[in-house]
mmCIF file of C-alpha atoms in Angstrom:
data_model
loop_
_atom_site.group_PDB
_atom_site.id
_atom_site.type_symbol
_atom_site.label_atom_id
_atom_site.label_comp_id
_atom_site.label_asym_id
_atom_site.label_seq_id
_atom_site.Cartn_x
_atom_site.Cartn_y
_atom_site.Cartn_z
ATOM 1 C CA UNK A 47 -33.551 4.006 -9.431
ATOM 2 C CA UNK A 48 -35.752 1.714 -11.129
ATOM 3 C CA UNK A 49 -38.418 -1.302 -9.568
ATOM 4 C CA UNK A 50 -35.509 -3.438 -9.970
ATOM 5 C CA UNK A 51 -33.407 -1.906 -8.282
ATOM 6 C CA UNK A 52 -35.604 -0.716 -5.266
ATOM 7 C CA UNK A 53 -37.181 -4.538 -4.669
ATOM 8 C CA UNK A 54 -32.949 -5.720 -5.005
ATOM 9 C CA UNK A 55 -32.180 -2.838 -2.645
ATOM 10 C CA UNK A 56 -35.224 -4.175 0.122
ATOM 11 C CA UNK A 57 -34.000 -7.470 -0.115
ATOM 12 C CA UNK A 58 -30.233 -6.966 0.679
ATOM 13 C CA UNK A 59 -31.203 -4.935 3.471
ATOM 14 C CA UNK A 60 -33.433 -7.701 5.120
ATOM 15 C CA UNK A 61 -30.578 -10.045 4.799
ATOM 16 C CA UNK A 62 -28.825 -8.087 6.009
ATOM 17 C CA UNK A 63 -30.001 -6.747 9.321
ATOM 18 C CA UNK A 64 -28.451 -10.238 11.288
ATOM 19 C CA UNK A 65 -25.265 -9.285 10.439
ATOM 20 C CA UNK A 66 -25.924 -5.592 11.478
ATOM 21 C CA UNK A 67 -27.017 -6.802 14.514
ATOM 22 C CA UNK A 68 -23.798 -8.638 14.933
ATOM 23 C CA UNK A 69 -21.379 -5.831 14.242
ATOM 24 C CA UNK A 70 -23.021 -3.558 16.411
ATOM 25 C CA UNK A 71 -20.796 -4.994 19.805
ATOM 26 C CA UNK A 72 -18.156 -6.443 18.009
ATOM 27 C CA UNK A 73 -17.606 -3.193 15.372
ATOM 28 C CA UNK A 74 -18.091 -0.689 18.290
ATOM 29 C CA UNK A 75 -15.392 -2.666 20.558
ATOM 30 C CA UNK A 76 -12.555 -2.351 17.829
ATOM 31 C CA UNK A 77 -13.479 1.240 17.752
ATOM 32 C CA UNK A 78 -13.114 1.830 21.158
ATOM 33 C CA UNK A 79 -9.143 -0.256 21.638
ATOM 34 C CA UNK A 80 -8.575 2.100 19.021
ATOM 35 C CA UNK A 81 -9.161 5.325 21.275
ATOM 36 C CA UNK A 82 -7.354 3.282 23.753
ATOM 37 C CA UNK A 83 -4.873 2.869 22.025
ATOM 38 C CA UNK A 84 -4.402 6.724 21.123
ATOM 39 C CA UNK A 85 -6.403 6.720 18.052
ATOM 40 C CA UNK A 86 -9.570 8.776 17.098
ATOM 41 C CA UNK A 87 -12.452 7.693 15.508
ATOM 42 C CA UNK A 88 -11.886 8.662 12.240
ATOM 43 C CA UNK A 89 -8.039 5.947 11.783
ATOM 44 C CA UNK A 90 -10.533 3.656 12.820
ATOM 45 C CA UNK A 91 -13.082 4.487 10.234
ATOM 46 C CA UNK A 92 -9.855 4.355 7.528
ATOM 47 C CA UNK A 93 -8.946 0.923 9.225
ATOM 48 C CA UNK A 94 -12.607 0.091 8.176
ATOM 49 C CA UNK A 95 -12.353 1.219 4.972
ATOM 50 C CA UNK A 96 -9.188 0.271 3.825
ATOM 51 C CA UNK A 97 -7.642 -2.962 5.304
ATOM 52 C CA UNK A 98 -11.411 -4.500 6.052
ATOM 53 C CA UNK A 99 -10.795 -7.511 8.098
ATOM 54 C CA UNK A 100 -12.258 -7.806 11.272
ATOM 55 C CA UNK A 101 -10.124 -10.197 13.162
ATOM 56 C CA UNK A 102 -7.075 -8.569 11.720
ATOM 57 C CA UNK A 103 -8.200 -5.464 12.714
ATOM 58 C CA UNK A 104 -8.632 -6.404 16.106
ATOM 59 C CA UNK A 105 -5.259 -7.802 16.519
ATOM 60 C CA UNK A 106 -3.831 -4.787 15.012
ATOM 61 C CA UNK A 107 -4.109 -3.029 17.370
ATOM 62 C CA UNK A 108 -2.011 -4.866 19.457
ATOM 63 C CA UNK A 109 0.443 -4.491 16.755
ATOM 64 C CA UNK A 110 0.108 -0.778 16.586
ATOM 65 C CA UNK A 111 1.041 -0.601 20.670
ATOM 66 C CA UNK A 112 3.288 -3.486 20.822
ATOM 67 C CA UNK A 113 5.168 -2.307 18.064
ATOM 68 C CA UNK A 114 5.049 -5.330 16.455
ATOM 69 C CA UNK A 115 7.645 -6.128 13.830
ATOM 70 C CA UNK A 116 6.334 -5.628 9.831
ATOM 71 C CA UNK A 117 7.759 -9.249 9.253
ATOM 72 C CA UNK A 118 5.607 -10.531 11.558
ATOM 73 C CA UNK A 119 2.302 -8.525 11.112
ATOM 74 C CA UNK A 120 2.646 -9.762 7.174
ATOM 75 C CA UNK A 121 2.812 -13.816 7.729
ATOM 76 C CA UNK A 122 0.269 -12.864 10.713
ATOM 77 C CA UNK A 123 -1.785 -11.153 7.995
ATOM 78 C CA UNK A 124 -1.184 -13.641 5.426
ATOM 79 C CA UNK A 125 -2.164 -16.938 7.177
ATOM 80 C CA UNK A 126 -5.231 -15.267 8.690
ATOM 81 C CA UNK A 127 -7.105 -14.113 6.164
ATOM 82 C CA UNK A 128 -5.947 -17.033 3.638
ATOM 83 C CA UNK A 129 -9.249 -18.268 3.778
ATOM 84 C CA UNK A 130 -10.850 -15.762 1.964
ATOM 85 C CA UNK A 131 -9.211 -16.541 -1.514
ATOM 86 C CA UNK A 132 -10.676 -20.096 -1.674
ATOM 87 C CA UNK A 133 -13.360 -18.092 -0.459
ATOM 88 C CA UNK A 134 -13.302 -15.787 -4.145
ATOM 89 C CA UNK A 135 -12.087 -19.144 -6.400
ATOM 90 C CA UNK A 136 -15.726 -20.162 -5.726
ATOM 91 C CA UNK A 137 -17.351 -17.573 -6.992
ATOM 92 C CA UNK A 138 -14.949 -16.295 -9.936
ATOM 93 C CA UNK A 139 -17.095 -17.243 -12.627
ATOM 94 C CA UNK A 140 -20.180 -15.188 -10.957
ATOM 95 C CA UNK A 141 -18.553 -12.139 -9.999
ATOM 96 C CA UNK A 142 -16.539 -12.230 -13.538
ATOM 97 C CA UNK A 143 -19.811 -11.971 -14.949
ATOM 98 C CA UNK A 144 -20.995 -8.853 -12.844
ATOM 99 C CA UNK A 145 -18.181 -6.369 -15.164
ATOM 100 C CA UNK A 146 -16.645 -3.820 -13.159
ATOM 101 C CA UNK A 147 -18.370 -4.946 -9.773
ATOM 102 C CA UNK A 148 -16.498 -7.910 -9.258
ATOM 103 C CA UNK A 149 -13.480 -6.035 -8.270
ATOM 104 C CA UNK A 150 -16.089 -4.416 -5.309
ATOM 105 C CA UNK A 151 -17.416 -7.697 -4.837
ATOM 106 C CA UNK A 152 -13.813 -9.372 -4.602
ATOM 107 C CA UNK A 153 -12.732 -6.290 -1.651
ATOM 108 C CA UNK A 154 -15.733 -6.824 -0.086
ATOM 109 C CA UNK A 155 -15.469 -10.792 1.168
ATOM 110 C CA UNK A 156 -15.238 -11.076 5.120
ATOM 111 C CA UNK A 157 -16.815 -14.055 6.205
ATOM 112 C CA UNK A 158 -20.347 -12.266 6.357
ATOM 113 C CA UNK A 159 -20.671 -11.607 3.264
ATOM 114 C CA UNK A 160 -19.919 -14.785 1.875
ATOM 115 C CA UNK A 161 -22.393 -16.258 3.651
ATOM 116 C CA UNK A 162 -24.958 -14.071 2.399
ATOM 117 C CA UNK A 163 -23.363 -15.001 -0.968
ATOM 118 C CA UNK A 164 -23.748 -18.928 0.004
ATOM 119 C CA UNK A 165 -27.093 -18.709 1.299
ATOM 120 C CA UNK A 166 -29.026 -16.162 -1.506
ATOM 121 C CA UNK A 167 -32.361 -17.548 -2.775
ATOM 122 C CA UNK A 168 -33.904 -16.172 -6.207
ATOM 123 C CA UNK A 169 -36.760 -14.143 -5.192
ATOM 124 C CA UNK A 170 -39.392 -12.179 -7.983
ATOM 125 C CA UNK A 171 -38.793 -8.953 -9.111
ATOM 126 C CA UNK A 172 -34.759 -9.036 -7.711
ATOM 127 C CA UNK A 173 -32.005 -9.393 -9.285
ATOM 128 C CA UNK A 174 -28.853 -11.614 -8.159
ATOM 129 C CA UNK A 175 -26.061 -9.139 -8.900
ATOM 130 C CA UNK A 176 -27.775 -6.090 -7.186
ATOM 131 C CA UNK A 177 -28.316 -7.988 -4.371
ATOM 132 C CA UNK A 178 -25.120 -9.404 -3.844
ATOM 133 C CA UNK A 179 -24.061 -5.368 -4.878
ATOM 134 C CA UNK A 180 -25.972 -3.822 -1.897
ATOM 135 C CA UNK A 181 -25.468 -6.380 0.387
ATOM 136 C CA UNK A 182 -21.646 -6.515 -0.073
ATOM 137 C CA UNK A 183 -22.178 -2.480 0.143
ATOM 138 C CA UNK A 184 -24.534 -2.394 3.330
ATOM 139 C CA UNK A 185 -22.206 -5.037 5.199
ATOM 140 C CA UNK A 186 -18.695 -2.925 4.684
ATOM 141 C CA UNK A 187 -20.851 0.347 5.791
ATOM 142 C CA UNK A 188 -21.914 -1.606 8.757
ATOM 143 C CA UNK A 189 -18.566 -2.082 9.718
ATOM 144 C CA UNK A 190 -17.044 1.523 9.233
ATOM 145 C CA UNK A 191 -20.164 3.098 10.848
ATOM 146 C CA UNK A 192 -19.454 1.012 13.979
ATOM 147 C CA UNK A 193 -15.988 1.080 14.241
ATOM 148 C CA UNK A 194 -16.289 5.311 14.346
ATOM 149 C CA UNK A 195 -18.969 4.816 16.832
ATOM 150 C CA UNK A 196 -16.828 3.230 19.203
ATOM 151 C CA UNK A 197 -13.947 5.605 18.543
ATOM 152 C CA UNK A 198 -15.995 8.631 19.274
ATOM 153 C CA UNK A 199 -17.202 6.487 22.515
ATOM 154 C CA UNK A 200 -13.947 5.542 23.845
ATOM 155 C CA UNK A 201 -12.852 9.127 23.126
ATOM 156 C CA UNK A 202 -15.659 11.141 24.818
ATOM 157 C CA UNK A 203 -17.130 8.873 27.692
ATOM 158 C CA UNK A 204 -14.643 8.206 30.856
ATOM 159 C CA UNK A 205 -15.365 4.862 31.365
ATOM 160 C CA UNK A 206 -13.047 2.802 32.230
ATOM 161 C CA UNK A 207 -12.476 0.263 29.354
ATOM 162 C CA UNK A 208 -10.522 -2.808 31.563
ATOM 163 C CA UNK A 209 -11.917 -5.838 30.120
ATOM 164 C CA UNK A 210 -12.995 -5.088 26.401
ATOM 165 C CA UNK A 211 -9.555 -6.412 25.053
ATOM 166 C CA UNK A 212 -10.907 -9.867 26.066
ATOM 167 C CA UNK A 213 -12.871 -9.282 22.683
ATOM 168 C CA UNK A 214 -9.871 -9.855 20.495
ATOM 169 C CA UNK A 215 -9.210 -13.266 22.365
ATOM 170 C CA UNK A 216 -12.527 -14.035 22.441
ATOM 171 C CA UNK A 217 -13.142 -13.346 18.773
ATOM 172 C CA UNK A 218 -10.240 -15.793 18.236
ATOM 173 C CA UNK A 219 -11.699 -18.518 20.911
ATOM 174 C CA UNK A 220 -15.202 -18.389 18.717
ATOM 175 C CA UNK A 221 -13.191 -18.866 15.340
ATOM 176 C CA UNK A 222 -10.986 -21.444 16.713
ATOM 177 C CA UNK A 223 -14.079 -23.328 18.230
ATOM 178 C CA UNK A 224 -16.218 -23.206 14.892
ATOM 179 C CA UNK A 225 -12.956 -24.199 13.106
ATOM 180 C CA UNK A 226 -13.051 -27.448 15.378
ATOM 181 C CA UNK A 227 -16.215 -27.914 15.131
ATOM 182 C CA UNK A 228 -16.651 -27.732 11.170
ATOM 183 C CA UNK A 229 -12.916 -29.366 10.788
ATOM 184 C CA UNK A 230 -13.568 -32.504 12.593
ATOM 185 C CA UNK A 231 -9.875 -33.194 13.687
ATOM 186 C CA UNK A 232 -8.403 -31.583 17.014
ATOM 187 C CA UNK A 233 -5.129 -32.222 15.381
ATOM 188 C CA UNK A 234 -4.286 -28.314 14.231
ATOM 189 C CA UNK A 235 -5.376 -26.951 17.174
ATOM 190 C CA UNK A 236 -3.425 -29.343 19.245
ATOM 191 C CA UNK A 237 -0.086 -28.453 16.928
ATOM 192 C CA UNK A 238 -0.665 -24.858 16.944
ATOM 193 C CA UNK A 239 -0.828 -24.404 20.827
ATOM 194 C CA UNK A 240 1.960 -27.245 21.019
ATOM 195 C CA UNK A 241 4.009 -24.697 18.901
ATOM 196 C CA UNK A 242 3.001 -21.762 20.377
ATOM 197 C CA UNK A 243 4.051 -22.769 24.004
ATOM 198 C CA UNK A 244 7.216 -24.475 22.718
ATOM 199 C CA UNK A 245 8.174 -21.213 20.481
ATOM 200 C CA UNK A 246 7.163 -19.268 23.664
ATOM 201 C CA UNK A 247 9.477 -20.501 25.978
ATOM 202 C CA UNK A 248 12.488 -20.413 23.583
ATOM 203 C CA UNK A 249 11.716 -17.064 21.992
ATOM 204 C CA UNK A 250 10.315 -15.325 24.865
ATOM 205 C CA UNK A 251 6.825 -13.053 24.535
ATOM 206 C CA UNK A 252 8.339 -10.302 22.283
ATOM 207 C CA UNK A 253 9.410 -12.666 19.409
ATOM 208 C CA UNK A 254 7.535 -15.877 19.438
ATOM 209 C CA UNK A 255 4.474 -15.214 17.352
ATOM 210 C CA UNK A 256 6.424 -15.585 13.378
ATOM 211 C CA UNK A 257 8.038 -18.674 14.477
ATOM 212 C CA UNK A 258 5.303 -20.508 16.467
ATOM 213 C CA UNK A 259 3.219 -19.403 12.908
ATOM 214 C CA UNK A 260 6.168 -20.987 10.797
ATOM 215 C CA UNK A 261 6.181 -24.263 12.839
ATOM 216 C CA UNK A 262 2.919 -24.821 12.611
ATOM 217 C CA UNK A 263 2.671 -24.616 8.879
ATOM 218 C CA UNK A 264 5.320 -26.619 8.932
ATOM 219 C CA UNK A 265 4.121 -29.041 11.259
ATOM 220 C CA UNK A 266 0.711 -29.006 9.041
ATOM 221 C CA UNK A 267 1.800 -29.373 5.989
ATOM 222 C CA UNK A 268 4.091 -32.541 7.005
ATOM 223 C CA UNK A 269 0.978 -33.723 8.507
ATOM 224 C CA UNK A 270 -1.471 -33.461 5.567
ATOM 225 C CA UNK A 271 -2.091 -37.093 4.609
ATOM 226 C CA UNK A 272 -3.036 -37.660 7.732
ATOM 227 C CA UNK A 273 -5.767 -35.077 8.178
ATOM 228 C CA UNK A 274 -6.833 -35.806 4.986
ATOM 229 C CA UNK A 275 -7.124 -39.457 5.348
ATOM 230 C CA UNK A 276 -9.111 -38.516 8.857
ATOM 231 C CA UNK A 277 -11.617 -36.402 6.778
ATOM 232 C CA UNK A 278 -12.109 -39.046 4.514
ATOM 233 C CA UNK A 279 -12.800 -41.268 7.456
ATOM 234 C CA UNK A 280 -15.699 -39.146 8.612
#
């Protein structure tokens, strides 16, 4: 490996470290509601590796238990990880210039990374691709390294583990707060739980997730002049 790649290498990791930091509680709780769930360490690890999403993650397990119907767990899917391709259309022409990579660097886009992505400085004696290489690398082993952890902890200590599915709601409280917070307008979260309650009641617990999600696209995309003439207000 040569300077260049050593100093790139150094620098990712630094920038890194935060979001290590991070994952350590909320990686190692997925992990463990996956040995609660009757899984071992190692289907989380694939989890980690293969579908990559951490919110998703943690609401499949609930999925996996409830027995959740494949319908349902691909709109569920769908609308909550949309983000992430206007998260890639703004940085196509980069990662199309990084060859090969950019299908790595295209996997590897939780929100994490692309804020590492967002936020890199030029620094001597780096170089931009590597960096956004080992970071996007360090981040996903991060993940996968956690998640086992907590499988291998939920399947070897008898504690009892009443309380740590509060982290998948919680997880979703922080994202819905920051998503009110950046968004400005009240007005989806208001018409989401306004569905949700309304598609509860009719459809009952089992069945009311894929149409609550339906009527609140819906309900949003009837209601987009309006939240668009709001953020043009602010």
């Amino acid at each position: 490996m040569n300077q260049t790649l050593k100093t790139s290498f150094r620098y990712a990791l630094r920038r890194s470290v935060p979001i290590l930091v991070g994952f350590f509680p909320l990686g190692t709780a997925y992990g463990i509601l996956m040995a609660r769930a009757g899984y071992s360490f190692l289907w989380s690890g694939l989890a980690s590796l293969f579908v990559y999403a951490g919110s998703l993650q943690m609401l499949m397990v609930e999925f996996l238990t409830a027995g959740t119907p494949i319908p349902t767990v691909i709109v569920t899917s769908l609308l909550l990880n949309s983000r992430h391709m206007f998260y890639g259309i703004s940085f196509l022409d980069k990662f199309n210039a990084y060859g090969p990579w950019k299908y790595f660097l295209i996997y590897g886009l939780p929100d994490e990374n692309y804020s590492l992505l967002c936020s890199y400085q030029p620094r001597e004696g780096v170089e931009e691709k590597w960096v956004h290489i080992f970071d996007t690398a360090l981040i996903w082993l991060y993940w996968i390294a956690f998640s086992m952890l907590g499988g291998l902890i939920g399947a070897w200590l008898p504690f009892d583990t009443t309380g740590i599915d509060f982290t998948m709601t919680a997880l979703f409280l922080v994202i819905l707060t920051d998503q009110i917070r950046a968004g400005g307008s009240r007005l989806p979260a208001a018409v989401s739980l306004t569905a949700s309650l309304l598609c509860l009641l009719l459809f009952g617990t089992d069945s009311f997730l894929l149409p609550a999600l339906a009527v609140t696209v819906a309900a949003l995309v009837l209601l987009r002049p309006q939240l668009d003439g709001k953020e043009a207000a602010q």
